[in-house]
mmCIF file of C-alpha atoms and ligand atoms in Angstrom:
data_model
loop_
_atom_site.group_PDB
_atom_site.id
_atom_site.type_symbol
_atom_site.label_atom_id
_atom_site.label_comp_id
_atom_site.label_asym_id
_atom_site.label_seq_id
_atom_site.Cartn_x
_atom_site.Cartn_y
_atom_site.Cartn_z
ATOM 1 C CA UNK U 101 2.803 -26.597 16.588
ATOM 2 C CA UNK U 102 0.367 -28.979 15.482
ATOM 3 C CA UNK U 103 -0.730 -27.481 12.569
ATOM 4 C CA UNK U 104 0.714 -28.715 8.956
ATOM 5 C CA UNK U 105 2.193 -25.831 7.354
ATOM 6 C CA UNK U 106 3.762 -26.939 4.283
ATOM 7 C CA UNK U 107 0.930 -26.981 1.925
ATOM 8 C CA UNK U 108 0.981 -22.370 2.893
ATOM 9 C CA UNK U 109 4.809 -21.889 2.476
ATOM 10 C CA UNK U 110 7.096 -21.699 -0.521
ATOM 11 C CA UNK U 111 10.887 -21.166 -0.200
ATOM 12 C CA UNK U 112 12.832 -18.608 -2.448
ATOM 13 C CA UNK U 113 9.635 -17.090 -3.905
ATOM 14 C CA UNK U 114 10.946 -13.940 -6.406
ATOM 15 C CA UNK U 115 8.984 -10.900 -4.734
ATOM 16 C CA UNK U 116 9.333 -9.130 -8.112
ATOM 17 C CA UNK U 117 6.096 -11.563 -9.510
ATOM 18 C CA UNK U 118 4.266 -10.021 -6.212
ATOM 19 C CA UNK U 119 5.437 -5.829 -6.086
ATOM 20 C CA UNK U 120 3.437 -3.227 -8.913
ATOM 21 C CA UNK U 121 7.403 -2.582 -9.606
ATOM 22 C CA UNK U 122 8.036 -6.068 -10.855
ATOM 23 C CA UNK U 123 11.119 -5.714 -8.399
ATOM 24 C CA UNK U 124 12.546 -7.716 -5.881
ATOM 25 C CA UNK U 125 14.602 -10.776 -4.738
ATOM 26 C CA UNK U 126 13.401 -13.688 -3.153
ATOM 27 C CA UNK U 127 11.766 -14.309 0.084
ATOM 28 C CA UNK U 128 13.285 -16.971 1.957
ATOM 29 C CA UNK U 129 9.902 -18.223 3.105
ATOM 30 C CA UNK U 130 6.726 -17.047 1.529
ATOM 31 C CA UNK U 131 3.202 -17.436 3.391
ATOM 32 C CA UNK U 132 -0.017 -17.340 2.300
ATOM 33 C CA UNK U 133 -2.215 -18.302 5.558
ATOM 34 C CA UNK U 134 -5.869 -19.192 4.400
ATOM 35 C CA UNK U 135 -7.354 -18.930 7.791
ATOM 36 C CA UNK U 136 -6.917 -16.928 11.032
ATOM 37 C CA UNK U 137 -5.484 -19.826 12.796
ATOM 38 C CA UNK U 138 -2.680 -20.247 10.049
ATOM 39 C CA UNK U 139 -2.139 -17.186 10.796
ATOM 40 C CA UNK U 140 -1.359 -17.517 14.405
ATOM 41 C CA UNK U 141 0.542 -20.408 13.909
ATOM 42 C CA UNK U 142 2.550 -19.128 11.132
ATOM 43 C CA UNK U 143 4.011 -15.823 13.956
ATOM 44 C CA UNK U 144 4.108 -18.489 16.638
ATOM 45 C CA UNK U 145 6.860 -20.791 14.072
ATOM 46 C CA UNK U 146 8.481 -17.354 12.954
ATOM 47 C CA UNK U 147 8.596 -15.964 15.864
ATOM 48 C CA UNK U 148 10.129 -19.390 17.857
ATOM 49 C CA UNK U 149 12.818 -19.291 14.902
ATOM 50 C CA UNK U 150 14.083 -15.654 15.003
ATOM 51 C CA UNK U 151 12.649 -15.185 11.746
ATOM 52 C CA UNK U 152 11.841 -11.454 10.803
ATOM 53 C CA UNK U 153 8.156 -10.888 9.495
ATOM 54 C CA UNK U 154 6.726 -8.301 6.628
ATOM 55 C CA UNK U 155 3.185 -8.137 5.535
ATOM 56 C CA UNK U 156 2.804 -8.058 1.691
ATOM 57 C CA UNK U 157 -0.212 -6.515 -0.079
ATOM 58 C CA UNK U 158 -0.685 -5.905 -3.369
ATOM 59 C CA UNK U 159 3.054 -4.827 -3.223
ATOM 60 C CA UNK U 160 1.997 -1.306 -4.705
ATOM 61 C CA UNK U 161 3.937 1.117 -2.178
ATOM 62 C CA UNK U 162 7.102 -1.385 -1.657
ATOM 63 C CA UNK U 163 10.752 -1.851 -3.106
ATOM 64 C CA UNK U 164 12.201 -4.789 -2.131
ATOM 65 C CA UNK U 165 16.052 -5.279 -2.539
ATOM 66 C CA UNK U 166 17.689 -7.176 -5.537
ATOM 67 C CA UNK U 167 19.063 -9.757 -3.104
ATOM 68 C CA UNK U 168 15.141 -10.157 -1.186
ATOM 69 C CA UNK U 169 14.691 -10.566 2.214
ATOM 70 C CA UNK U 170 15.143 -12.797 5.188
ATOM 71 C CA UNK U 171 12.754 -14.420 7.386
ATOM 72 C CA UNK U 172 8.654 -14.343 6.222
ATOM 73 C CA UNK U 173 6.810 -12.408 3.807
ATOM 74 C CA UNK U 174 3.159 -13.291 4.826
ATOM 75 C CA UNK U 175 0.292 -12.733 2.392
ATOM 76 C CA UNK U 176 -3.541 -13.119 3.731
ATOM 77 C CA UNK U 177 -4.225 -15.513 1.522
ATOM 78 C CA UNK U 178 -7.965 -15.055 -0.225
ATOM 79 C CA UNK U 179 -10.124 -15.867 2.422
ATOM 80 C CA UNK U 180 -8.799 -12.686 3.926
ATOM 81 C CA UNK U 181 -10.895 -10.893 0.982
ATOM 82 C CA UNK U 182 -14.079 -9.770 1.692
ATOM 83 C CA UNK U 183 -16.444 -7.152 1.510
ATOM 84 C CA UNK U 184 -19.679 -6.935 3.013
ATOM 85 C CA UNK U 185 -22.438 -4.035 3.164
ATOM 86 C CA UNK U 186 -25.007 -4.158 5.608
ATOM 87 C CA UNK U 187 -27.996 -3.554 3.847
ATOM 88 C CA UNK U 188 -29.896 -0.467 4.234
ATOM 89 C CA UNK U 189 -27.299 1.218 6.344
ATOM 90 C CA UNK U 190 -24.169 2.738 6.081
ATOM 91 C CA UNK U 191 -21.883 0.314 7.262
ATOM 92 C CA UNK U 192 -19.461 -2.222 5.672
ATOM 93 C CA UNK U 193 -16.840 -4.881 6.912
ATOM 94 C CA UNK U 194 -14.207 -4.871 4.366
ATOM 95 C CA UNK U 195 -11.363 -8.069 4.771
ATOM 96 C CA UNK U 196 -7.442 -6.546 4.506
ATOM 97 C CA UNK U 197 -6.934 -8.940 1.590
ATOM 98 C CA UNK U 198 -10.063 -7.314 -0.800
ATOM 99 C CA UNK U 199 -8.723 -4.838 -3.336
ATOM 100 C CA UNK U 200 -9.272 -1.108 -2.051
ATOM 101 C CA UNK U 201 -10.454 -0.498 -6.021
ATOM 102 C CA UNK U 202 -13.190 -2.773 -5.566
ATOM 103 C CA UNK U 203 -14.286 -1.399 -1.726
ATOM 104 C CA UNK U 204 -14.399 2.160 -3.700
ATOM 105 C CA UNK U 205 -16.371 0.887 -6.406
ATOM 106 C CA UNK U 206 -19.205 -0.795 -4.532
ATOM 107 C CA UNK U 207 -19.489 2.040 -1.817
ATOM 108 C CA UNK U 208 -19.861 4.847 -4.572
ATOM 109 C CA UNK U 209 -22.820 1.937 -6.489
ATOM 110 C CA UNK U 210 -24.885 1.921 -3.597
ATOM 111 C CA UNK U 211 -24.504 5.944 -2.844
ATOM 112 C CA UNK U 212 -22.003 5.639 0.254
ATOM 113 C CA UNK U 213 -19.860 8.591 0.278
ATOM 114 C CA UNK U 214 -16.765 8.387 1.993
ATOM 115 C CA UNK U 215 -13.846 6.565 -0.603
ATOM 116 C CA UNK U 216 -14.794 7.988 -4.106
ATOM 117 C CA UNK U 217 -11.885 10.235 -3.612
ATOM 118 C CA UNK U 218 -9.298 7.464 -2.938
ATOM 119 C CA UNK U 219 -10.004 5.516 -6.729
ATOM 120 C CA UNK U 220 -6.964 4.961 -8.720
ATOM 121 C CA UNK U 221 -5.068 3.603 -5.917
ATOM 122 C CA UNK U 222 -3.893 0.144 -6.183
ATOM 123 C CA UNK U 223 -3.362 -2.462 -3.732
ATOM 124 C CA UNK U 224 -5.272 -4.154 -0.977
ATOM 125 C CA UNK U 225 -7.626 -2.657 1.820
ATOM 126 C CA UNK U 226 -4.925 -3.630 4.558
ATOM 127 C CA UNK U 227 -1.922 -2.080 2.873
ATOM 128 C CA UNK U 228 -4.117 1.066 1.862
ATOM 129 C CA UNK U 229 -5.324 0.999 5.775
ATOM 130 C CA UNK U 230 -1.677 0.721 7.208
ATOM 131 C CA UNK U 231 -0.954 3.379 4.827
ATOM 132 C CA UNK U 232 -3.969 5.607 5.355
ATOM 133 C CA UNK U 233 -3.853 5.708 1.475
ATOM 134 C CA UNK U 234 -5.519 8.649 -0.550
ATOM 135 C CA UNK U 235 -4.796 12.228 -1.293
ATOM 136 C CA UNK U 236 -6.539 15.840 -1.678
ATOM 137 C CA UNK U 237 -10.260 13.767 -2.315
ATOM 138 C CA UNK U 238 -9.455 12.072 1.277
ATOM 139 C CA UNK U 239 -7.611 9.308 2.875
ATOM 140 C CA UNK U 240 -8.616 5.897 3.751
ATOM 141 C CA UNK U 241 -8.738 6.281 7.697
ATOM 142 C CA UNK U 242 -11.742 8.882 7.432
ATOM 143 C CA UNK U 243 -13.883 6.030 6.866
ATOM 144 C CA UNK U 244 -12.740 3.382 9.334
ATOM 145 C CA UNK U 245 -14.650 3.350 12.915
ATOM 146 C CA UNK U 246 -12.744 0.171 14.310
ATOM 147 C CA UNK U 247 -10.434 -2.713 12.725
ATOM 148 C CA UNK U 248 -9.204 -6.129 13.655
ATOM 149 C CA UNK U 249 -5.727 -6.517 14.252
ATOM 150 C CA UNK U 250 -3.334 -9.715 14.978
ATOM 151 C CA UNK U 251 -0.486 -8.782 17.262
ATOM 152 C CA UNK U 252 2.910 -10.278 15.943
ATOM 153 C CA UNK U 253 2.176 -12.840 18.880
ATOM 154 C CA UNK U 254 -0.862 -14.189 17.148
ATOM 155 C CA UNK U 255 -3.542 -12.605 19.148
ATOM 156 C CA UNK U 256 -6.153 -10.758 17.291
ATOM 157 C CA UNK U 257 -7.735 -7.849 19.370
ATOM 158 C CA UNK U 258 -10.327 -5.170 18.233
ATOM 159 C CA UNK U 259 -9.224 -1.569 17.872
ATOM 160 C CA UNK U 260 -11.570 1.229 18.037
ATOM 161 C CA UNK U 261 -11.131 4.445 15.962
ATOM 162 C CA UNK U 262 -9.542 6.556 18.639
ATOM 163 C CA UNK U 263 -7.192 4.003 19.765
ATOM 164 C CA UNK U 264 -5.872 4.120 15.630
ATOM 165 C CA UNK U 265 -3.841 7.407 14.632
ATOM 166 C CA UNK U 266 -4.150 8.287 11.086
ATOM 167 C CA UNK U 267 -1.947 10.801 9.823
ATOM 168 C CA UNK U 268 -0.170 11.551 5.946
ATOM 169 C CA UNK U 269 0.836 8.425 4.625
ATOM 170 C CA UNK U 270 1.157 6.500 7.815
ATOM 171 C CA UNK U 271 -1.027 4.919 10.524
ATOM 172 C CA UNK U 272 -0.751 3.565 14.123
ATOM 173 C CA UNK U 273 -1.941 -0.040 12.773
ATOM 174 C CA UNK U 274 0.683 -2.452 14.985
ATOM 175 C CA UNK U 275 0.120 -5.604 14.053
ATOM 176 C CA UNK U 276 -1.831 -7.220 11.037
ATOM 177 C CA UNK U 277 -4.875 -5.656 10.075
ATOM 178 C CA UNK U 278 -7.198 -8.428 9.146
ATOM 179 C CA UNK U 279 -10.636 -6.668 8.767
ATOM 180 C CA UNK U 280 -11.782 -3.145 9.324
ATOM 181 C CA UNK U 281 -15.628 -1.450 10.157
ATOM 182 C CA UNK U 282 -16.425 1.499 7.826
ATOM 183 C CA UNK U 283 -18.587 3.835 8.153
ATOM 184 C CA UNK U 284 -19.961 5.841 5.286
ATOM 185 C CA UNK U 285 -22.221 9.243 4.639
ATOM 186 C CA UNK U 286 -24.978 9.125 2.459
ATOM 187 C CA UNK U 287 -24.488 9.903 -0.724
ATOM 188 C CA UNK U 288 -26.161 10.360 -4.302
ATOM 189 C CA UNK U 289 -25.005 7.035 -6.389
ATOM 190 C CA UNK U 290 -24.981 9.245 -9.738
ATOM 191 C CA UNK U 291 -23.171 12.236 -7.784
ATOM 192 C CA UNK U 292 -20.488 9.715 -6.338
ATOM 193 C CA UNK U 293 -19.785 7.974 -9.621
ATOM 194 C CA UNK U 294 -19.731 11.534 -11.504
ATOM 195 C CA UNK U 295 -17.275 12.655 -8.908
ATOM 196 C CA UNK U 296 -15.213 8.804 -8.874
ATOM 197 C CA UNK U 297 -14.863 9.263 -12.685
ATOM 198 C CA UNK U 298 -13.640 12.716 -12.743
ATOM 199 C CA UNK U 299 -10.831 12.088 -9.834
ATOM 200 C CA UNK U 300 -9.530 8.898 -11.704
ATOM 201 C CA UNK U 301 -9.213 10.689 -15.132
ATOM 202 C CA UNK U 302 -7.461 13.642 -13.229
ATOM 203 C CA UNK U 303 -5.288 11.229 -12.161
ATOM 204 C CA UNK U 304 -4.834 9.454 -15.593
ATOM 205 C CA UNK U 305 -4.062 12.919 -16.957
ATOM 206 C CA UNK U 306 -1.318 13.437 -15.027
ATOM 207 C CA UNK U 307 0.230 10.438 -13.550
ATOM 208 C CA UNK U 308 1.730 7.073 -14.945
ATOM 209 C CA UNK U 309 -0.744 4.689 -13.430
ATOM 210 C CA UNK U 310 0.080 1.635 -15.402
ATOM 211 C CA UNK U 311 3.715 2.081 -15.423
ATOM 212 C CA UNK U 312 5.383 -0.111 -13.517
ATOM 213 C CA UNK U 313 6.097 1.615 -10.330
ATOM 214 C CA UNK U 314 5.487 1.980 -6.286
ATOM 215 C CA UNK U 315 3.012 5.338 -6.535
ATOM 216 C CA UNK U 316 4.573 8.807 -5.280
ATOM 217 C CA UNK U 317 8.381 7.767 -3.929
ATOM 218 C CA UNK U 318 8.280 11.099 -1.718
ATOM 219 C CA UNK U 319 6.169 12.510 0.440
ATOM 220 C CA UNK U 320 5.103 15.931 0.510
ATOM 221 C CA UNK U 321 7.525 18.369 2.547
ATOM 222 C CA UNK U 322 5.118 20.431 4.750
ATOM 223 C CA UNK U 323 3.357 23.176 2.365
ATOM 224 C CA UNK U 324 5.311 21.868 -1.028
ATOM 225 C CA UNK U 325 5.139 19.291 -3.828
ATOM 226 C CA UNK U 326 7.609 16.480 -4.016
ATOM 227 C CA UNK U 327 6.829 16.533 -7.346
ATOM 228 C CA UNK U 328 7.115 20.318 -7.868
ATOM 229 C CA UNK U 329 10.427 20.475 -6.909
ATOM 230 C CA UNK U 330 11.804 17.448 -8.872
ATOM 231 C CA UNK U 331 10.548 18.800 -11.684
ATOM 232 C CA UNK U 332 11.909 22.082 -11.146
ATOM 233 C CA UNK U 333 15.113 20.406 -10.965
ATOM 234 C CA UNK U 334 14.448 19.000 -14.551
ATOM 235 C CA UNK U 335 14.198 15.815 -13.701
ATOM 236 C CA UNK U 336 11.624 13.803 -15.821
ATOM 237 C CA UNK U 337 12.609 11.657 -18.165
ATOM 238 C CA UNK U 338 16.490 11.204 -15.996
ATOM 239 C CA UNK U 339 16.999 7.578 -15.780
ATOM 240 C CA UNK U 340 19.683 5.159 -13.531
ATOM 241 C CA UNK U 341 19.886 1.383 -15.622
ATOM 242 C CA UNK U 342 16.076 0.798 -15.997
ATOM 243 C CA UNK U 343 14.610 3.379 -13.707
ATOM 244 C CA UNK U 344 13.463 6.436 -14.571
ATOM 245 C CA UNK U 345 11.648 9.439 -13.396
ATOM 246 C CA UNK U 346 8.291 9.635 -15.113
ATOM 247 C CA UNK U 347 8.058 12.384 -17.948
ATOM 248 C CA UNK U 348 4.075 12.165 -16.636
ATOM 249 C CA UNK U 349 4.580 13.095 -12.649
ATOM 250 C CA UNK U 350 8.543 13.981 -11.536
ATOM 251 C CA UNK U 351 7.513 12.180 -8.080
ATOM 252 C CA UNK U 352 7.126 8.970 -10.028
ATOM 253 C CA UNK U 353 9.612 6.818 -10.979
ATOM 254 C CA UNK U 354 9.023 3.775 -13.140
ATOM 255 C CA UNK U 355 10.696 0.551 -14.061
ATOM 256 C CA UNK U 356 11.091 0.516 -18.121
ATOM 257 C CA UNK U 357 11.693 -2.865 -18.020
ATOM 258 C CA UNK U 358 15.097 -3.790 -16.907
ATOM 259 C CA UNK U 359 14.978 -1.479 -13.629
ATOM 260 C CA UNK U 360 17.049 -3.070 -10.857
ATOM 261 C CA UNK U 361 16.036 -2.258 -7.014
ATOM 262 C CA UNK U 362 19.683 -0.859 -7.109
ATOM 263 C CA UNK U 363 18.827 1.484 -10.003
ATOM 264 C CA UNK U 364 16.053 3.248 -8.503
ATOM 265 C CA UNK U 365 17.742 3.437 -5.320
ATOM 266 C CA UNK U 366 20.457 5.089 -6.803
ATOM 267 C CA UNK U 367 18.133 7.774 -8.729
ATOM 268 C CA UNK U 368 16.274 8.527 -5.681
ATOM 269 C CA UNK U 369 19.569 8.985 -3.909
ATOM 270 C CA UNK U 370 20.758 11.480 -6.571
ATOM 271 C CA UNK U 371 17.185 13.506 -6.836
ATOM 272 C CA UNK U 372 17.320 13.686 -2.550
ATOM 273 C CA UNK U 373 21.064 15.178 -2.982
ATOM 274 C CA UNK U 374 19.899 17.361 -5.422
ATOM 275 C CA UNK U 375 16.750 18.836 -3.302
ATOM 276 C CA UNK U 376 18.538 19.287 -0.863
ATOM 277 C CA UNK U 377 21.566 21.068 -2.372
ATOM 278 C CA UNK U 378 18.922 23.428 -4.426
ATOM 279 C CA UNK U 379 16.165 24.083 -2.376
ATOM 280 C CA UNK U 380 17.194 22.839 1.143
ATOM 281 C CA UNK U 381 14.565 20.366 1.708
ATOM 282 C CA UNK U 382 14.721 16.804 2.969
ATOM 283 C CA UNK U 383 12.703 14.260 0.758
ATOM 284 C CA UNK U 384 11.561 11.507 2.942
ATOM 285 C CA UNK U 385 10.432 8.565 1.541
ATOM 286 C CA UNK U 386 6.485 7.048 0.790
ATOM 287 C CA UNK U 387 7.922 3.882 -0.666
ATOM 288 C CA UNK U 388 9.044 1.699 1.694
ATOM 289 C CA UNK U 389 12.181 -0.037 1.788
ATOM 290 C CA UNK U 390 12.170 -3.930 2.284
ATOM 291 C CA UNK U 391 15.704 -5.825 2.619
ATOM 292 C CA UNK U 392 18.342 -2.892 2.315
ATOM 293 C CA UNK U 393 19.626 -3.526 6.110
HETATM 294 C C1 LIG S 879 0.135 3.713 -9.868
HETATM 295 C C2 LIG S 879 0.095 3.943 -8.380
HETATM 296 C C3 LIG S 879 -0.659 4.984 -7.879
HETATM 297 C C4 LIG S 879 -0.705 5.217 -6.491
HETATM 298 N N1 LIG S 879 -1.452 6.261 -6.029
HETATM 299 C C5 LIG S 879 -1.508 6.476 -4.697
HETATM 300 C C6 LIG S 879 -2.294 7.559 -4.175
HETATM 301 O O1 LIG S 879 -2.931 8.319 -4.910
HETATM 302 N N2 LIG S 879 -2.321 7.721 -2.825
HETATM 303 C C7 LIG S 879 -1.644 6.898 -1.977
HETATM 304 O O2 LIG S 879 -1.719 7.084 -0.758
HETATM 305 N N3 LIG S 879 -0.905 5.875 -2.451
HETATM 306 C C8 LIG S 879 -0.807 5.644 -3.776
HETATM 307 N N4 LIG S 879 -0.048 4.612 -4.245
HETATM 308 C C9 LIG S 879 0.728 3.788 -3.319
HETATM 309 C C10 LIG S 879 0.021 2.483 -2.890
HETATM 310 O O3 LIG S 879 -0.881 2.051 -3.879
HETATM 311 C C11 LIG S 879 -0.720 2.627 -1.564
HETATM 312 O O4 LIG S 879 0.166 2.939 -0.514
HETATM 313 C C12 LIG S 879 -1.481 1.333 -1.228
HETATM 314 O O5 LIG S 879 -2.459 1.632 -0.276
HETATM 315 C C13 LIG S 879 -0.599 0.202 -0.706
HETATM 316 O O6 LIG S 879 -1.392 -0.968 -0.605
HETATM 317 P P1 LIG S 879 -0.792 -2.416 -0.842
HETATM 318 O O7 LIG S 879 -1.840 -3.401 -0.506
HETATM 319 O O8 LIG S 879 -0.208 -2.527 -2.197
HETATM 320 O O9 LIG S 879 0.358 -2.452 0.267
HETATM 321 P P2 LIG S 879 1.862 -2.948 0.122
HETATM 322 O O10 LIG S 879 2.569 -2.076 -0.852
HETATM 323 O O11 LIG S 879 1.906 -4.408 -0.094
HETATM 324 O O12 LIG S 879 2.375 -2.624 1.599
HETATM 325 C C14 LIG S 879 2.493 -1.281 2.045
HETATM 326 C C15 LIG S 879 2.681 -1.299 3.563
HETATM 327 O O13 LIG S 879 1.472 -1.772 4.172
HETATM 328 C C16 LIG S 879 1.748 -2.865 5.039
HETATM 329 N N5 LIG S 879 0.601 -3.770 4.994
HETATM 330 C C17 LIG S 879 0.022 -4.334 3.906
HETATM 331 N N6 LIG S 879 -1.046 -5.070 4.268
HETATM 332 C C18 LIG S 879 -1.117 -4.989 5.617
HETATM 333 C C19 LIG S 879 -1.982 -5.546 6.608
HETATM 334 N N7 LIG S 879 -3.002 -6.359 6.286
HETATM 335 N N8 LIG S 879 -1.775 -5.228 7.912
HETATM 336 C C20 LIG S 879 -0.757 -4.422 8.285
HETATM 337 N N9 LIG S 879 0.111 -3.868 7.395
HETATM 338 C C21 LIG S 879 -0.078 -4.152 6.087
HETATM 339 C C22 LIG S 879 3.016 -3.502 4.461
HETATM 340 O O14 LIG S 879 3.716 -4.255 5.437
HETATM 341 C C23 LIG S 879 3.793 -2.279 4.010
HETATM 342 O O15 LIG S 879 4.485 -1.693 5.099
HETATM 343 C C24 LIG S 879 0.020 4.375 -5.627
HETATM 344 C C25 LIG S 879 0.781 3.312 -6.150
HETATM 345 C C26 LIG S 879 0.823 3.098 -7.508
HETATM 346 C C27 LIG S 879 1.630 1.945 -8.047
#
C-alpha cells in the first residue's frame, strides 16, 4: 500500500462519543476514509491483517459492547455526504454519509413524494439504506432504483433495484453502500410538508426520540406489536443499572445516563424471557449487536 493512512485512523476511539446510546467501548482502529480510494485501501490493509470490519453510521440502530470491538470501525468520512436533485425531475443521488433527516426534508421542499413518511428517523442515508429504515408511512428502499456499493475487497460495483432485496428492517446491501439513485413521485410541496409534520409529531407523541437510545430494540413478530406486548407485561418504566424501558414506547429502552451495554443487555434478556414465557413469542432483535462474540 502506497497510500499514507495515518492522518484517517485513530487507535482506541470510545464508540460511545459515536452511537445515539452514548454506549460503547473502544474501537481498536477507527477510520474515517475521505475519499473512495481511502476507502479501498483501508479493506485492502484490514483485510491483509485479519482485521474484522463494521460500518458505522450515525450509530442510531447499534449497541456496541462495554469492552468495544476488534479490528476497524470505518466511518465515510464527509465527503461521503451528499445530496443532489436533478433539477426539474424526479431524481436525486443521495451520498451514504448525508443525514436521512436532511434527504427527507429537501425531497418533501421541492414536492417529491416518496420519504415524508420516514422523518424522525435518525442516522445516515447508508445505515437507513442497509436497514431499509421507516415504518407504517413507508420504508427507505421504496425510493431507491440503484446504489453504489464497495465489496469488502475494495471494488465498487453498481447495483440495480432488482438485484437489492428490501424487506422489514433488513436489506440485501453486501458491501458498503456509498451512494444510492432515488426516484421520487410527484408530489404537492404544501401536501408533503402537512403530511411530514403530522407523522413526526405522531411520533413525538408517543415515542422518546431524544432519549438516549438505539430506536425500537425488537422487531415486530408477524401480525403483533413488540411494543404491545412489553407493555402488556408492565414493563415501562423497569430498569437494569442505567437502562430502562421507556414509560413513552415499551419497545424503547433508553440510557438515563449511567446505562452500561451490559445493563441493557441484561433488560432485553429478561423482557425476551418474559415474552416468551407469557405469550409464546420470540422477540428478535432490530438493534444490532457489535462486539458481544
Ligand atoms: C430515536 C430513534 C428513533 C428511530 N426510529 C426509527 C424508525 O421509525 N424506523 C426505523 O426503521 N428505525 C428507527 N430507528 C433506528 C435507526 O435510526 C435506523 O435503523 C437508522 O436508519 C440507522 O442509521 P445509522 O446511520 O444510524 O446506522 P448505524 O446505526 O450506524 O448502523 C446500522 C447498520 O447499518 C450498517 N451501515 C451503516 N452505514 C452503512 C453503509 N454506508 N453501507 C452498508 N452498511 C451500513 C451498519 O454496519 C449497521 O449494521 C430509530 C432510532 C432512534 C435512536
Amino acid at each position: 500500500m502506497n497510500m499514507d493512512l495515518s492522518e484517517i485512523i485513530t487507535e482506541n476511539e470510545p464508540l460511545a462519543r459515536h452511537t445515539y446510546f452514548r454506549i460503547g467501548g473502544p474501537a481498536k482502529f477507527f477510520v474515517q476514509p475521505r475519499t473512495e480510494g481511502e476507502l479501498a485501501a483501508v479493506l485492502g490493509t484490514f483485510a491483509e491483517e485479519g482485521e474484522d470490519i463494521h460500518i458505522l453510521g450515525g450509530g442510531t440502530n447499534l449497541l456496541i459492547s462495554d469492552d468495544g470491538i476488534g479490528g476497524a470501525v470505518i466511518r465515510l468520512g464527509k465527503e461521503f455526504a451528499f445530496c443532489e436533485f436533478t433539477e426539474g425531475s424526479t431524481r436525486a443521488v443521495v451520498g451514504a454519509g448525508h443525514t436521512l433527516a436532511s434527504v427527507v426534508r429537501q425531497s418533501v421542499e421541492r414536492g417529491l413524494a416518496g420519504l415524508e413518511g420516514v422523518i424522525g428517523v435518525p442516522g445516515t442515508f447508508g445505515g437507513a439504506a442497509f436497514m431499509n429504515a421507516g415504518g407504517k408511512h413507508g420504508n427507505v428502499g421504496d425510493v431507491i432504483t440503484s446504489a453504489t456499493v464497495m465489496g469488502f475487497d475494495g471494488t465498487a460495483r453498481r447495483v440495480e433495484r432488482d438485484e437489492i432485496e428490501f424487506s422489514y428492517r433488513s436489506s440485501s446491501i453486501d458491501g458498503i453502500l456509498l451512494q444510492a439513485e432515488l426516484e421520487f413521485e410527484r408530489g404537492d410541496a404544501e401536501e408533503l410538508s402537512v403530511r411530514m409534520k403530522d407523522v413526526l409529531q405522531q411520533k413525538r407523541d408517543s415515542q422518546p426520540l431524544s432519549a438516549k437510545s438505539a430506536g425500537c430494540a425488537f422487531k415486530n413478530p408477524p401480525g403483533q406489536s413488540a411494543g404491545a406486548l412489553i407493555d402488556q407485561l408492565g414493563f415501562k418504566g423497569v430498569s437494569v443499572g442505567g437502562a430502562q424501558v421507556s414509560e413513552k414506547h415499551a419497545n424503547f429502552i433508553v440510557n438515563t445516563g449511567d446505562a452500561t451495554a451490559a445493563h441493557v443487555l441484561e433488560l432485553i434478556d429478561i423482557i425476551r424471557e418474559k415474552v416468551k414465557l407469557e405469550f409464546d413469542v420470540d422477540l428478535d432483535l432490530e438493534v444490532r449487536l457489535w462486539g458481544f462474540g
